[in-house]
Structures are given as C-alpha cells and as structure tokens.
Amino acid sequence: MSAVALVVAAGRGERLGSSGPKAFVMCGGRSMLEWSIDALKAVPEIVHIVVATPPGIEAPAGTTGVFGGDERSHSVRAALHHTLAGDPVLVHDAARPLVTPEIIRAVLAGLDGEADAAIAAARVADTIKQDDGGDAAPTVARTLDRAGLWAIQTPQVFRREVLERALAQPHEVVAAATDDASLVETMGGTVRLVECPRENFKVTTPEDLRLADLLLRRR
Ligand code: C5P
C-alpha cells in the first residue's frame, strides 16, 4: 500500500482565541501540527505527507506545504491537487494532536474491499437530545437513540478516485459538509466506521487545549 496523507492546518481557530493559527499553537511542548505529523511519519504505509497551511507559514520538515483555502474543503482540495499519486488518501485535521500511529493503522486497515472510505469514530457516551430550533430558551424536541450514534473524528481514509469525485460535487454540497466522508455518503458510497478512543478529540476551545496539553505531557 502507498498511501498519501493530507493534513489540513489552515484554519484560523477563532473559537480557541489564540493569537495565531490553531494548528501552530503549542500543546504538550510542541505545536499541535507536529504531534500529528510525527504519528503519520511512524506509519510505513504513508509515503507522502502534504500539509495545507495558512499563507506565509511553512510546513514542517519532511512534508510538502500548500496554502489552504477559506473553507476546510478548499484546503483538502488544494492538498489533494498537490499529490499526483498515492492511493488511498488519508485526510487528518491538525486540530487532533492526540492521534496515534495505532489509530492511523486501524483506519487504513478499515478500508476493506467493499468500502469507499473508512473513518475514525467513537461511540457516543452521552444521551443526545435535539432541540426545537429556538435559540432564546432551547427546549427538547426529542431524544435520539444513542445505541446507533457515533462521534466522528479524523483520520478519514478514501480511495483516491472516490475522494476526487466527492470533492467535485456542486459548491453548495461541498460547502455544507462538515467532514469529507459525508460527501461520499451523498454519492451513495460505503463508509466504514472504525472504533477509536474518545481521546482522539478535536481541540476547539481553550478547555480542550488544556486537556490535550495534560494528556500529551503524560506520553
Ligand atoms: O475549524 P475546525 O476545527 O473545524 O477545523 C478543522 C481542521 O480544518 C483544522 O485542522 C483546521 O486547521 C483545518 N482548516 C483548514 N482550512 C480552513 C479551515 C479549517 O485547513 N479554511
């Protein structure tokens, strides 16, 4: 297998309240991006790593940098266009610094013969309720059946041709997607769930950053 990894690191991270781009914020003694790159480099099946960065910021040594776009999907597309070969294609958010080589290997292995994509996911532990759409004083409209619910993470692994077609869908479809796998779902593709630890969470808020910092320092 000659897989290629795309790491999207071009977001501004406004919810984190950091002075610079989120992926370059220090966490556990190194930038969040460096933790992900090290995990990817430890997986021999991955032959090339492309990082989508904000304009003017260099990608880490041993990776190829490409400037990302205004939306996450633009950054994924820019990074994909930079890789001429490599199949399957793995996409990872730099905002998940707790990813491990074991998680990456498990998701790569999840792309079996019948699947178009395989994605890291954790079973939902909380009871999930949906509100009635009111903003001022939200009220519960219904309780979802937790048994079949998963919280979706990255890495997400795709057959190259499938990801290319997924990202080539009309602008409004691509812009509305909150992850790449959902673009495969809209085409009727088969997406395998690979159960991964909840510890592979996304750093969004200052509280997430403090927790990730503690966990990474213990490694
Ligand atoms: O903002 P959010 O946390 O959903 O971003 C997920 C990932 O996508 C982050 O790693 C971020 O750097 C990346 N991203 C990007 N280009 C954008 C927006 C987000 O590479 N325009």
mmCIF file of C-alpha atoms and ligand atoms in Angstrom, residues 8-12 15 22-23 52 69-72 75 93-95 202-204, ligand 1:
data_model
loop_
_atom_site.group_PDB
_atom_site.id
_atom_site.type_symbol
_atom_site.label_atom_id
_atom_site.label_comp_id
_atom_site.label_asym_id
_atom_site.label_seq_id
_atom_site.Cartn_x
_atom_site.Cartn_y
_atom_site.Cartn_z
ATOM 1 C CA VAL A 8 -5.402 20.347 6.980
ATOM 2 C CA ALA A 9 -3.863 23.037 9.168
ATOM 3 C CA ALA A 10 -5.050 26.252 7.517
ATOM 4 C CA GLY A 11 -7.878 27.153 9.919
ATOM 5 C CA ARG A 12 -7.768 30.320 11.998
ATOM 6 C CA ARG A 15 -13.021 29.614 18.972
ATOM 7 C CA LYS A 22 -4.721 26.906 15.725
ATOM 8 C CA ALA A 23 -2.533 24.128 14.269
ATOM 9 C CA ALA A 52 -2.356 22.737 3.943
ATOM 10 C CA GLY A 69 -8.316 27.921 1.292
ATOM 11 C CA ASP A 70 -11.090 29.890 3.012
ATOM 12 C CA GLU A 71 -13.101 26.740 3.796
ATOM 13 C CA ARG A 72 -11.801 23.432 5.139
ATOM 14 C CA SER A 75 -7.803 23.193 1.959
ATOM 15 C CA ASP A 93 -7.291 17.579 10.934
ATOM 16 C CA ALA A 94 -4.239 19.133 12.580
ATOM 17 C CA ALA A 95 -6.650 20.068 15.377
ATOM 18 C CA LYS A 202 -10.628 17.807 18.345
ATOM 19 C CA VAL A 203 -9.124 20.827 20.068
ATOM 20 C CA THR A 204 -11.656 23.624 19.634
HETATM 21 O O1 C5P B 1 -12.366 24.805 12.378
HETATM 22 P P1 C5P B 1 -12.264 23.333 12.562
HETATM 23 O O2 C5P B 1 -11.788 22.953 13.938
HETATM 24 O O3 C5P B 1 -13.469 22.569 12.140
HETATM 25 O O4 C5P B 1 -11.112 22.879 11.568
HETATM 26 C C1 C5P B 1 -10.785 21.524 11.386
HETATM 27 C C2 C5P B 1 -9.436 21.442 10.682
HETATM 28 O O5 C5P B 1 -9.525 22.011 9.391
HETATM 29 C C3 C5P B 1 -8.328 22.182 11.430
HETATM 30 O O6 C5P B 1 -7.174 21.353 11.483
HETATM 31 C C4 C5P B 1 -8.107 23.424 10.577
HETATM 32 O O7 C5P B 1 -6.769 23.897 10.596
HETATM 33 C C5 C5P B 1 -8.480 22.929 9.174
HETATM 34 N N1 C5P B 1 -8.954 24.013 8.296
HETATM 35 C C6 C5P B 1 -8.252 24.294 7.125
HETATM 36 N N2 C5P B 1 -8.693 25.318 6.298
HETATM 37 C C7 C5P B 1 -9.763 26.040 6.619
HETATM 38 C C8 C5P B 1 -10.495 25.764 7.803
HETATM 39 C C9 C5P B 1 -10.075 24.729 8.629
HETATM 40 O O8 C5P B 1 -7.245 23.656 6.827
HETATM 41 N N3 C5P B 1 -10.112 27.034 5.820
#
